[in-house]
Amino acid sequence: MSVRNNGRGYYNHNLFWPILSPDGGGEPEGELLDAINRDYSSFGDFNSEFSRAAANRFGSGWAWLIRKEDGLLTVTFTSNQDNPMMDIAGVKGFPLLGLDVWEHAYYLKYQNRRPEYPEAFWNLVHRNEVARRFSK
Ligand SMILES: [Fe+2]
């Protein structure tokens, strides 16, 4: 279990840091935005769904936007340091965006106001990096 947590934790954090930018925030453009609109009807709807996934799940883990094998985008959540590329993931796919929802990530600033954390996250998302992952 600790090897799984450490190995995946490394992968997850390597994905996490590049998608954050002090100049982040705002709507993506191009094909990524088209895909979000196709699968979530609007960028705002997608934001709400993702924030809910991050705020409402019990315990530590990660909220994700993934591209499934069929090409559709979906929001999902994995426990601990698991991620959606693992065989054991309930919903599998390639992660485009991940949010660390471990207490160490938000507790210092937000304590039990966990819903405020994903809201703040939206102002930091580096949409070009997410678009780059989408086009991979
Ligand atoms: Fe973390």
XYZ file of C-alpha atoms and ligand atoms in Angstrom:
137
model
C 0.000 0.000 0.000
C 2.761 2.487 0.808
C 4.523 1.794 -2.507
C 1.234 2.357 -4.307
C 0.645 5.587 -2.414
C 4.165 6.905 -2.909
C 4.466 5.993 -6.580
C 1.067 7.297 -7.535
C 1.440 10.284 -5.284
C 4.532 11.235 -7.235
C 2.708 10.881 -10.546
C -0.335 12.782 -9.315
C 1.681 15.691 -7.957
C 3.760 15.869 -11.145
C 0.529 16.346 -12.997
C -0.837 18.773 -10.425
C 1.885 21.434 -10.245
C 2.172 22.243 -13.976
C -1.556 22.855 -14.259
C -1.332 25.641 -11.677
C -0.270 29.134 -12.630
C -0.492 32.510 -10.914
C -1.866 33.799 -14.247
C -4.356 30.973 -14.441
C -8.104 30.919 -14.556
C -10.689 31.616 -17.184
C -12.279 29.541 -19.876
C -10.228 27.284 -22.101
C -10.450 27.718 -25.848
C -10.617 25.638 -28.976
C -11.136 21.893 -29.006
C -10.969 21.538 -25.245
C -13.773 24.053 -24.770
C -15.782 22.350 -27.537
C -15.430 19.010 -25.779
C -16.432 20.492 -22.414
C -19.477 22.113 -23.976
C -20.365 18.851 -25.709
C -20.174 16.777 -22.499
C -21.196 19.356 -19.866
C -23.292 21.850 -21.820
C -21.206 24.748 -20.477
C -17.900 25.526 -18.831
C -19.838 26.723 -15.766
C -21.692 23.407 -15.480
C -18.424 21.544 -15.735
C -16.875 23.770 -13.031
C -19.770 23.073 -10.679
C -19.625 19.343 -11.264
C -15.879 19.248 -10.648
C -16.130 21.412 -7.520
C -18.878 19.164 -6.156
C -16.754 16.078 -6.762
C -13.860 17.676 -4.880
C -15.916 19.068 -2.008
C -18.421 16.335 -1.263
C -16.421 13.151 -1.257
C -15.411 11.830 2.116
C -11.725 11.363 2.858
C -8.509 12.091 0.992
C -8.102 11.700 -2.716
C -8.153 13.454 -6.040
C -10.864 14.978 -8.207
C -10.240 14.565 -11.930
C -11.311 15.603 -15.347
C -10.509 12.663 -17.582
C -10.855 11.714 -21.213
C -12.268 8.227 -21.387
C -11.340 5.707 -24.052
C -14.499 6.593 -25.988
C -13.258 10.196 -26.151
C -15.865 11.638 -23.801
C -14.868 13.836 -20.878
C -16.008 13.057 -17.381
C -15.410 14.150 -13.814
C -14.364 11.475 -11.375
C -12.781 11.002 -7.955
C -10.204 8.518 -6.708
C -9.249 7.764 -3.119
C -5.848 8.273 -1.559
C -3.165 8.489 -4.284
C -4.977 6.341 -6.820
C -5.571 7.775 -10.267
C -7.872 7.069 -13.200
C -5.223 5.262 -15.236
C -5.067 2.429 -12.716
C -6.870 -0.869 -13.342
C -8.682 -0.556 -10.058
C -10.148 2.869 -10.893
C -13.936 2.818 -11.032
C -13.915 5.097 -14.074
C -10.810 4.924 -16.216
C -9.306 7.486 -18.508
C -6.463 9.874 -19.212
C -6.265 12.670 -16.622
C -6.449 16.191 -18.049
C -6.870 17.995 -14.758
C -6.488 16.815 -11.186
C -7.071 18.452 -7.840
C -5.357 17.222 -4.709
C -8.059 16.898 -2.067
C -5.908 15.671 0.760
C -6.169 17.575 3.987
C -2.528 18.651 3.656
C -3.485 20.495 0.463
C -6.240 22.656 1.853
C -6.529 22.392 5.624
C -4.012 25.063 6.512
C -5.924 27.708 4.639
C -9.494 26.450 4.516
C -9.838 24.116 7.547
C -13.319 22.644 7.344
C -14.399 25.005 4.553
C -13.439 22.395 1.993
C -15.886 23.679 -0.671
C -13.962 26.971 -0.857
C -10.818 25.183 -1.927
C -11.959 24.017 -5.391
C -13.496 27.435 -5.955
C -10.107 29.060 -5.361
C -8.465 26.416 -7.542
C -10.335 27.670 -10.617
C -8.434 30.945 -10.435
C -5.143 29.072 -10.753
C -5.797 26.521 -13.469
C -3.332 26.910 -16.305
C -5.719 26.269 -19.185
C -3.003 25.979 -21.836
C -1.414 23.107 -19.959
C -4.780 21.353 -19.667
C -5.359 21.943 -23.396
C -1.919 20.493 -24.116
C -2.825 17.344 -22.187
C -6.127 17.188 -24.018
C -4.411 17.217 -27.410
C -1.956 14.431 -26.451
Fe -0.737 16.471 -1.997
